[in-house]
PDB file of C-alpha atoms in Angstrom:
ATOM      1  CA  GLN D   1     -56.970-100.044-130.815  1.00 72.00           C
ATOM      2  CA  LYS D   2     -53.468-101.615-130.259  1.00 81.00           C
ATOM      3  CA  GLU D   3     -51.894-103.221-132.825  1.00 90.00           C
ATOM      4  CA  VAL D   4     -50.999-105.904-130.102  1.00 93.00           C
ATOM      5  CA  GLU D   5     -52.959-106.343-127.254  1.00 93.00           C
ATOM      6  CA  GLN D   6     -52.207-108.695-124.247  1.00 93.00           C
ATOM      7  CA  ASP D   7     -53.595-108.937-120.699  1.00 85.00           C
ATOM      8  CA  PRO D   8     -51.164-107.169-117.901  1.00 80.00           C
ATOM      9  CA  GLY D   9     -52.278-109.307-115.448  1.00 83.00           C
ATOM     10  CA  PRO D  10     -50.301-110.006-112.608  1.00 90.00           C
ATOM     11  CA  LEU D  11     -51.260-113.640-113.072  1.00 94.00           C
ATOM     12  CA  SER D  12     -50.578-115.655-109.595  1.00 96.00           C
ATOM     13  CA  VAL D  13     -50.431-119.262-110.338  1.00 96.00           C
ATOM     14  CA  PRO D  14     -48.734-122.040-107.660  1.00 97.00           C
ATOM     15  CA  GLU D  15     -45.575-123.905-108.283  1.00 97.00           C
ATOM     16  CA  GLY D  16     -45.785-126.689-110.908  1.00 97.00           C
ATOM     17  CA  ALA D  17     -48.801-125.124-112.545  1.00 97.00           C
ATOM     18  CA  ILE D  18     -48.778-124.618-116.178  1.00 97.00           C
ATOM     19  CA  VAL D  19     -49.439-121.197-117.675  1.00 97.00           C
ATOM     20  CA  SER D  20     -51.134-119.701-120.299  1.00 96.00           C
ATOM     21  CA  LEU D  21     -49.725-116.378-121.679  1.00 97.00           C
ATOM     22  CA  ASN D  22     -51.763-114.804-124.469  1.00 96.00           C
ATOM     23  CA  CYS D  23     -51.364-111.743-127.050  1.00 96.00           C
ATOM     24  CA  THR D  24     -53.732-111.155-129.645  1.00 96.00           C
ATOM     25  CA  TYR D  25     -52.906-108.626-132.810  1.00 96.00           C
ATOM     26  CA  SER D  26     -54.779-106.928-135.657  1.00 94.00           C
ATOM     27  CA  ASN D  27     -52.240-106.221-137.710  1.00 92.00           C
ATOM     28  CA  SER D  28     -52.488-109.600-140.700  1.00 91.00           C
ATOM     29  CA  ALA D  29     -48.968-108.064-141.837  1.00 91.00           C
ATOM     30  CA  PHE D  30     -47.241-109.264-138.621  1.00 92.00           C
ATOM     31  CA  GLN D  31     -45.030-112.058-139.680  1.00 90.00           C
ATOM     32  CA  TYR D  32     -42.612-113.260-136.898  1.00 91.00           C
ATOM     33  CA  PHE D  33     -43.899-113.651-133.446  1.00 94.00           C
ATOM     34  CA  MET D  34     -41.484-113.711-130.502  1.00 94.00           C
ATOM     35  CA  TRP D  35     -41.849-113.899-126.416  1.00 96.00           C
ATOM     36  CA  TYR D  36     -39.283-112.455-124.296  1.00 95.00           C
ATOM     37  CA  ARG D  37     -39.012-112.458-120.772  1.00 97.00           C
ATOM     38  CA  GLN D  38     -37.990-109.668-118.318  1.00 95.00           C
ATOM     39  CA  TYR D  39     -36.954-109.746-114.763  1.00 95.00           C
ATOM     40  CA  SER D  40     -37.369-106.766-113.041  1.00 91.00           C
ATOM     41  CA  ARG D  41     -35.004-103.910-113.533  1.00 89.00           C
ATOM     42  CA  LYS D  42     -33.524-105.997-116.167  1.00 92.00           C
ATOM     43  CA  GLY D  43     -33.577-105.913-120.127  1.00 94.00           C
ATOM     44  CA  PRO D  44     -36.170-108.645-122.295  1.00 94.00           C
ATOM     45  CA  GLU D  45     -34.334-111.682-122.590  1.00 94.00           C
ATOM     46  CA  LEU D  46     -35.720-113.715-125.946  1.00 92.00           C
ATOM     47  CA  LEU D  47     -37.261-117.243-125.395  1.00 94.00           C
ATOM     48  CA  MET D  48     -38.495-118.013-128.521  1.00 91.00           C
ATOM     49  CA  TYR D  49     -39.655-117.165-132.024  1.00 89.00           C
ATOM     50  CA  THR D  50     -41.560-118.323-134.324  1.00 90.00           C
ATOM     51  CA  TYR D  51     -42.709-117.652-138.187  1.00 86.00           C
ATOM     52  CA  SER D  52     -45.620-120.005-139.353  1.00 83.00           C
ATOM     53  CA  SER D  53     -49.325-121.103-137.225  1.00 87.00           C
ATOM     54  CA  GLY D  54     -48.541-124.334-135.103  1.00 89.00           C
ATOM     55  CA  ASN D  55     -46.587-125.262-132.079  1.00 92.00           C
ATOM     56  CA  LYS D  56     -42.835-124.628-131.112  1.00 93.00           C
ATOM     57  CA  GLU D  57     -41.523-126.352-128.362  1.00 95.00           C
ATOM     58  CA  ASP D  58     -38.353-125.861-126.251  1.00 94.00           C
ATOM     59  CA  GLY D  59     -37.627-127.498-122.859  1.00 96.00           C
ATOM     60  CA  ARG D  60     -41.034-126.444-120.303  1.00 97.00           C
ATOM     61  CA  PHE D  61     -42.016-123.553-123.137  1.00 97.00           C
ATOM     62  CA  THR D  62     -44.560-124.305-125.736  1.00 97.00           C
ATOM     63  CA  ALA D  63     -45.287-121.471-128.344  1.00 96.00           C
ATOM     64  CA  GLN D  64     -48.334-121.711-130.281  1.00 96.00           C
ATOM     65  CA  VAL D  65     -49.517-118.993-133.125  1.00 95.00           C
ATOM     66  CA  ASP D  66     -52.751-119.290-134.768  1.00 94.00           C
ATOM     67  CA  LYS D  67     -52.860-116.712-137.912  1.00 93.00           C
ATOM     68  CA  SER D  68     -56.558-117.216-138.932  1.00 93.00           C
ATOM     69  CA  SER D  69     -57.459-116.221-135.243  1.00 94.00           C
ATOM     70  CA  LYS D  70     -54.592-113.408-135.007  1.00 94.00           C
ATOM     71  CA  TYR D  71     -53.862-114.800-131.359  1.00 94.00           C
ATOM     72  CA  ILE D  72     -50.501-116.635-130.098  1.00 96.00           C
ATOM     73  CA  SER D  73     -49.799-117.908-126.774  1.00 96.00           C
ATOM     74  CA  LEU D  74     -46.985-119.004-124.595  1.00 97.00           C
ATOM     75  CA  PHE D  75     -47.361-122.284-122.398  1.00 97.00           C
ATOM     76  CA  ILE D  76     -44.745-123.000-119.427  1.00 97.00           C
ATOM     77  CA  ARG D  77     -45.243-126.248-117.858  1.00 97.00           C
ATOM     78  CA  ASP D  78     -44.336-127.138-114.270  1.00 97.00           C
ATOM     79  CA  SER D  79     -43.917-123.552-113.527  1.00 97.00           C
ATOM     80  CA  GLN D  80     -41.162-122.646-111.001  1.00 97.00           C
ATOM     81  CA  PRO D  81     -40.577-119.434-108.677  1.00 97.00           C
ATOM     82  CA  SER D  82     -37.790-118.276-111.445  1.00 97.00           C
ATOM     83  CA  ASP D  83     -40.961-118.211-114.005  1.00 97.00           C
ATOM     84  CA  SER D  84     -41.893-114.866-111.901  1.00 97.00           C
ATOM     85  CA  ALA D  85     -41.500-112.225-114.474  1.00 96.00           C
ATOM     86  CA  THR D  86     -42.786-110.154-116.990  1.00 95.00           C
ATOM     87  CA  TYR D  87     -43.208-111.690-120.405  1.00 97.00           C
ATOM     88  CA  LEU D  88     -43.534-109.473-123.447  1.00 95.00           C
ATOM     89  CA  CYS D  89     -44.970-111.060-127.183  1.00 96.00           C
ATOM     90  CA  ALA D  90     -43.716-109.245-129.778  1.00 94.00           C
ATOM     91  CA  MET D  91     -44.300-109.211-133.531  1.00 94.00           C
ATOM     92  CA  THR D  92     -42.550-108.084-136.458  1.00 91.00           C
ATOM     93  CA  GLN D  93     -43.251-106.709-139.632  1.00 89.00           C
ATOM     94  CA  ALA D  94     -41.343-105.943-143.003  1.00 85.00           C
ATOM     95  CA  ASP D  95     -40.840-102.295-143.238  1.00 78.00           C
ATOM     96  CA  SER D  96     -40.485-100.485-146.148  1.00 74.00           C
ATOM     97  CA  GLY D  97     -36.610 -99.851-145.694  1.00 70.00           C
ATOM     98  CA  GLY D  98     -36.715-103.881-146.041  1.00 73.00           C
ATOM     99  CA  TYR D  99     -35.963-104.574-142.095  1.00 81.00           C
ATOM    100  CA  GLN D 100     -38.370-106.342-139.792  1.00 84.00           C
ATOM    101  CA  LYS D 101     -39.791-103.971-137.278  1.00 87.00           C
ATOM    102  CA  VAL D 102     -41.091-104.998-133.750  1.00 90.00           C
ATOM    103  CA  THR D 103     -44.168-104.174-132.016  1.00 92.00           C
ATOM    104  CA  PHE D 104     -44.122-105.194-128.704  1.00 93.00           C
ATOM    105  CA  GLY D 105     -47.347-105.954-126.213  1.00 94.00           C
ATOM    106  CA  THR D 106     -47.612-104.314-122.935  1.00 92.00           C
ATOM    107  CA  GLY D 107     -46.405-107.354-120.952  1.00 93.00           C
ATOM    108  CA  THR D 108     -47.994-109.754-118.535  1.00 95.00           C
ATOM    109  CA  LYS D 109     -46.627-109.914-114.784  1.00 94.00           C
ATOM    110  CA  LEU D 110     -46.490-113.909-114.001  1.00 96.00           C
ATOM    111  CA  GLN D 111     -46.036-114.548-109.974  1.00 96.00           C
ATOM    112  CA  VAL D 112     -45.356-118.781-109.493  1.00 97.00           C
ATOM    113  CA  ILE D 113     -46.041-118.861-105.563  1.00 97.00           C
ATOM    114  CA  PRO D 114     -43.945-121.686-104.005  1.00 95.00           C
TER     115      PRO D 114
ATOM    116  CA  ASN F   1     -28.740-110.571-123.379  1.00 45.00           C
ATOM    117  CA  ALA F   2     -24.917-110.720-122.977  1.00 54.00           C
ATOM    118  CA  GLY F   3     -22.626-108.814-124.814  1.00 89.00           C
ATOM    119  CA  VAL F   4     -24.871-105.476-125.051  1.00 95.00           C
ATOM    120  CA  MET F   5     -23.507-102.824-122.733  1.00 96.00           C
ATOM    121  CA  GLN F   6     -25.173 -99.702-121.943  1.00 97.00           C
ATOM    122  CA  ASN F   7     -24.416 -96.885-119.485  1.00 97.00           C
ATOM    123  CA  PRO F   8     -24.985 -95.120-117.459  1.00 97.00           C
ATOM    124  CA  ARG F   9     -27.158 -97.966-115.721  1.00 97.00           C
ATOM    125  CA  HIS F  10     -29.035 -94.721-113.676  1.00 97.00           C
ATOM    126  CA  LEU F  11     -28.894 -91.522-114.858  1.00 98.00           C
ATOM    127  CA  VAL F  12     -30.616 -88.471-113.013  1.00 98.00           C
ATOM    128  CA  ARG F  13     -30.857 -84.947-114.838  1.00 98.00           C
ATOM    129  CA  ARG F  14     -32.174 -81.895-113.913  1.00 98.00           C
ATOM    130  CA  ARG F  15     -35.088 -80.321-116.335  1.00 97.00           C
ATOM    131  CA  GLY F  16     -33.324 -78.430-119.019  1.00 97.00           C
ATOM    132  CA  GLN F  17     -29.774 -80.661-119.041  1.00 98.00           C
ATOM    133  CA  GLU F  18     -28.751 -83.142-121.579  1.00 98.00           C
ATOM    134  CA  ALA F  19     -28.577 -86.466-121.181  1.00 98.00           C
ATOM    135  CA  ARG F  20     -26.446 -89.357-122.999  1.00 98.00           C
ATOM    136  CA  LEU F  21     -27.176 -92.649-123.185  1.00 98.00           C
ATOM    137  CA  ARG F  22     -24.546 -95.152-124.455  1.00 98.00           C
ATOM    138  CA  CYS F  23     -24.512 -98.663-125.846  1.00 97.00           C
ATOM    139  CA  SER F  24     -22.086-100.885-127.084  1.00 96.00           C
ATOM    140  CA  PRO F  25     -23.757-103.703-129.155  1.00 95.00           C
ATOM    141  CA  VAL F  26     -22.536-107.530-129.223  1.00 93.00           C
ATOM    142  CA  LYS F  27     -19.437-107.715-131.083  1.00 90.00           C
ATOM    143  CA  GLY F  28     -19.879-108.168-134.673  1.00 88.00           C
ATOM    144  CA  HIS F  29     -23.594-106.855-134.587  1.00 90.00           C
ATOM    145  CA  SER F  30     -24.036-103.813-136.617  1.00 90.00           C
ATOM    146  CA  HIS F  31     -27.736-103.601-136.135  1.00 92.00           C
ATOM    147  CA  VAL F  32     -28.585-101.252-133.277  1.00 95.00           C
ATOM    148  CA  TYR F  33     -32.335-100.388-132.020  1.00 95.00           C
ATOM    149  CA  TRP F  34     -33.416 -97.916-129.160  1.00 97.00           C
ATOM    150  CA  TYR F  35     -36.487 -98.647-126.985  1.00 96.00           C
ATOM    151  CA  ARG F  36     -38.320 -96.442-124.336  1.00 97.00           C
ATOM    152  CA  GLN F  37     -40.301 -98.521-121.606  1.00 95.00           C
ATOM    153  CA  LEU F  38     -42.890 -96.788-119.259  1.00 89.00           C
ATOM    154  CA  PRO F  39     -44.621 -99.122-116.238  1.00 77.00           C
ATOM    155  CA  GLU F  40     -48.023 -99.043-118.459  1.00 69.00           C
ATOM    156  CA  GLU F  41     -46.919 -98.620-121.462  1.00 74.00           C
ATOM    157  CA  GLY F  42     -44.626-101.629-122.740  1.00 82.00           C
ATOM    158  CA  LEU F  43     -41.684-101.536-124.921  1.00 92.00           C
ATOM    159  CA  LYS F  44     -41.832 -98.691-127.741  1.00 94.00           C
ATOM    160  CA  PHE F  45     -39.532 -98.712-130.667  1.00 93.00           C
ATOM    161  CA  MET F  46     -37.326 -95.286-130.939  1.00 96.00           C
ATOM    162  CA  VAL F  47     -34.889 -95.488-133.530  1.00 96.00           C
ATOM    163  CA  TYR F  48     -32.940 -98.176-135.908  1.00 94.00           C
ATOM    164  CA  LEU F  49     -29.625 -97.491-136.692  1.00 94.00           C
ATOM    165  CA  GLN F  50     -26.963 -99.765-138.690  1.00 92.00           C
ATOM    166  CA  LYS F  51     -22.980 -98.443-138.510  1.00 86.00           C
ATOM    167  CA  GLU F  52     -22.805 -94.387-139.872  1.00 86.00           C
ATOM    168  CA  ASN F  53     -26.864 -94.749-140.644  1.00 92.00           C
ATOM    169  CA  ILE F  54     -29.938 -93.819-139.368  1.00 94.00           C
ATOM    170  CA  ILE F  55     -32.579 -96.567-141.061  1.00 92.00           C
ATOM    171  CA  ASP F  56     -35.508 -95.444-139.254  1.00 92.00           C
ATOM    172  CA  GLU F  57     -36.198 -92.879-136.590  1.00 94.00           C
ATOM    173  CA  SER F  58     -40.143 -92.833-136.655  1.00 92.00           C
ATOM    174  CA  GLY F  59     -40.508 -93.603-133.026  1.00 93.00           C
ATOM    175  CA  MET F  60     -38.204 -90.879-131.807  1.00 95.00           C
ATOM    176  CA  PRO F  61     -39.726 -87.405-131.277  1.00 94.00           C
ATOM    177  CA  LYS F  62     -38.499 -84.862-133.884  1.00 92.00           C
ATOM    178  CA  GLU F  63     -37.510 -82.144-131.134  1.00 95.00           C
ATOM    179  CA  ARG F  64     -34.656 -82.545-128.685  1.00 97.00           C
ATOM    180  CA  PHE F  65     -33.967 -86.635-129.380  1.00 98.00           C
ATOM    181  CA  SER F  66     -31.263 -87.892-131.454  1.00 97.00           C
ATOM    182  CA  ALA F  67     -29.300 -91.116-132.281  1.00 97.00           C
ATOM    183  CA  GLU F  68     -26.147 -91.616-133.635  1.00 96.00           C
ATOM    184  CA  PHE F  69     -24.093 -95.128-134.380  1.00 95.00           C
ATOM    185  CA  PRO F  70     -20.641 -93.956-135.594  1.00 92.00           C
ATOM    186  CA  LYS F  71     -17.914 -95.872-137.307  1.00 88.00           C
ATOM    187  CA  GLU F  72     -16.110 -96.663-133.983  1.00 88.00           C
ATOM    188  CA  GLY F  73     -17.406 -96.361-130.545  1.00 90.00           C
ATOM    189  CA  PRO F  74     -21.013 -97.208-128.706  1.00 95.00           C
ATOM    190  CA  SER F  75     -24.113 -95.999-130.097  1.00 97.00           C
ATOM    191  CA  ILE F  76     -25.255 -92.647-128.470  1.00 98.00           C
ATOM    192  CA  LEU F  77     -29.060 -91.627-127.562  1.00 98.00           C
ATOM    193  CA  ARG F  78     -28.936 -87.771-126.750  1.00 98.00           C
ATOM    194  CA  ILE F  79     -31.785 -86.116-124.893  1.00 98.00           C
ATOM    195  CA  GLN F  80     -31.435 -82.130-125.151  1.00 98.00           C
ATOM    196  CA  GLN F  81     -33.650 -79.824-122.561  1.00 98.00           C
ATOM    197  CA  VAL F  82     -34.590 -82.955-120.530  1.00 98.00           C
ATOM    198  CA  VAL F  83     -38.334 -82.415-119.001  1.00 97.00           C
ATOM    199  CA  ARG F  84     -40.063 -84.596-116.700  1.00 95.00           C
ATOM    200  CA  GLY F  85     -42.155 -86.883-119.340  1.00 94.00           C
ATOM    201  CA  ASP F  86     -38.156 -88.030-120.585  1.00 96.00           C
ATOM    202  CA  SER F  87     -38.064 -90.156-117.098  1.00 96.00           C
ATOM    203  CA  ALA F  88     -38.193 -93.952-118.068  1.00 96.00           C
ATOM    204  CA  ALA F  89     -36.316 -96.517-118.674  1.00 97.00           C
ATOM    205  CA  TYR F  90     -34.294 -96.680-122.247  1.00 98.00           C
ATOM    206  CA  PHE F  91     -33.003-100.133-123.628  1.00 97.00           C
ATOM    207  CA  CYS F  92     -30.813-100.841-126.520  1.00 97.00           C
ATOM    208  CA  ALA F  93     -30.930-104.043-128.370  1.00 95.00           C
ATOM    209  CA  SER F  94     -28.307-105.017-131.254  1.00 94.00           C
ATOM    210  CA  SER F  95     -28.701-108.414-133.710  1.00 91.00           C
ATOM    211  CA  PRO F  96     -26.109-109.293-136.582  1.00 86.00           C
ATOM    212  CA  HIS F  97     -28.939-108.558-139.035  1.00 80.00           C
ATOM    213  CA  THR F  98     -31.898-107.109-140.346  1.00 73.00           C
ATOM    214  CA  LEU F  99     -34.235-109.956-139.164  1.00 68.00           C
ATOM    215  CA  ASN F 100     -33.926-108.762-135.577  1.00 69.00           C
ATOM    216  CA  THR F 101     -35.931-111.788-134.393  1.00 73.00           C
ATOM    217  CA  GLU F 102     -32.641-112.536-132.570  1.00 78.00           C
ATOM    218  CA  ALA F 103     -32.019-109.231-130.977  1.00 86.00           C
ATOM    219  CA  PHE F 104     -30.175-109.160-127.487  1.00 91.00           C
ATOM    220  CA  PHE F 105     -30.835-106.410-125.205  1.00 94.00           C
ATOM    221  CA  GLY F 106     -28.948-104.627-122.684  1.00 96.00           C
ATOM    222  CA  GLN F 107     -29.654-103.889-119.552  1.00 95.00           C
ATOM    223  CA  GLY F 108     -31.069-100.733-120.076  1.00 97.00           C
ATOM    224  CA  THR F 109     -30.335 -96.961-118.595  1.00 98.00           C
ATOM    225  CA  ARG F 110     -33.221 -95.701-115.955  1.00 97.00           C
ATOM    226  CA  LEU F 111     -33.344 -91.819-116.426  1.00 97.00           C
ATOM    227  CA  THR F 112     -34.783 -89.634-113.900  1.00 97.00           C
ATOM    228  CA  VAL F 113     -35.709 -86.052-114.602  1.00 97.00           C
ATOM    229  CA  VAL F 114     -36.030 -84.303-111.681  1.00 96.00           C
TER     230      VAL F 114
END
């Protein structure tokens, strides 16, 4: 079993829809939770990161963390064709060397249809 | 991800040759991370370096792969005697501190071994 599970999609939605992207994890030591967006043939771009359970909002994006269920979500409101990309969840845990080691999900490919 | 420069963007090597991938972090960032990305496997951690030191190389194969981040100049990921299985996108990220929840990624180097 992978430490981080993410549905690869692809997920196709019409423009304006609310998108829900999800990851589950098995390692209770994960501390920080991030969402990255990656356009085709580009590097990942950090969207948001959270530490505690609950919601964090930034514009059209809301990140949700439920540590008790080991489940995180990213919601995109009023989705736009420019949101079409692969979304990667990522989580960190403290390494024995004292730094936060990152584990990525495999990514969900999202297509927003005009 | 502005500021992390990777070159070359595309690299073609014949089996048995050496590949050198370069990464110049964001100015002022002293923490560099290398990742490999394959289509079905997502981003896999390879190595974490601070200036002149390798902090964590647990994700890097013991044979043929090496990394450095000298006091002056870019970080280098070196792959000796490349094989077809080394074909992948290699991404570099940098952060200003060990809490790499705000790491910036480069655009990647796509290595093709023929």
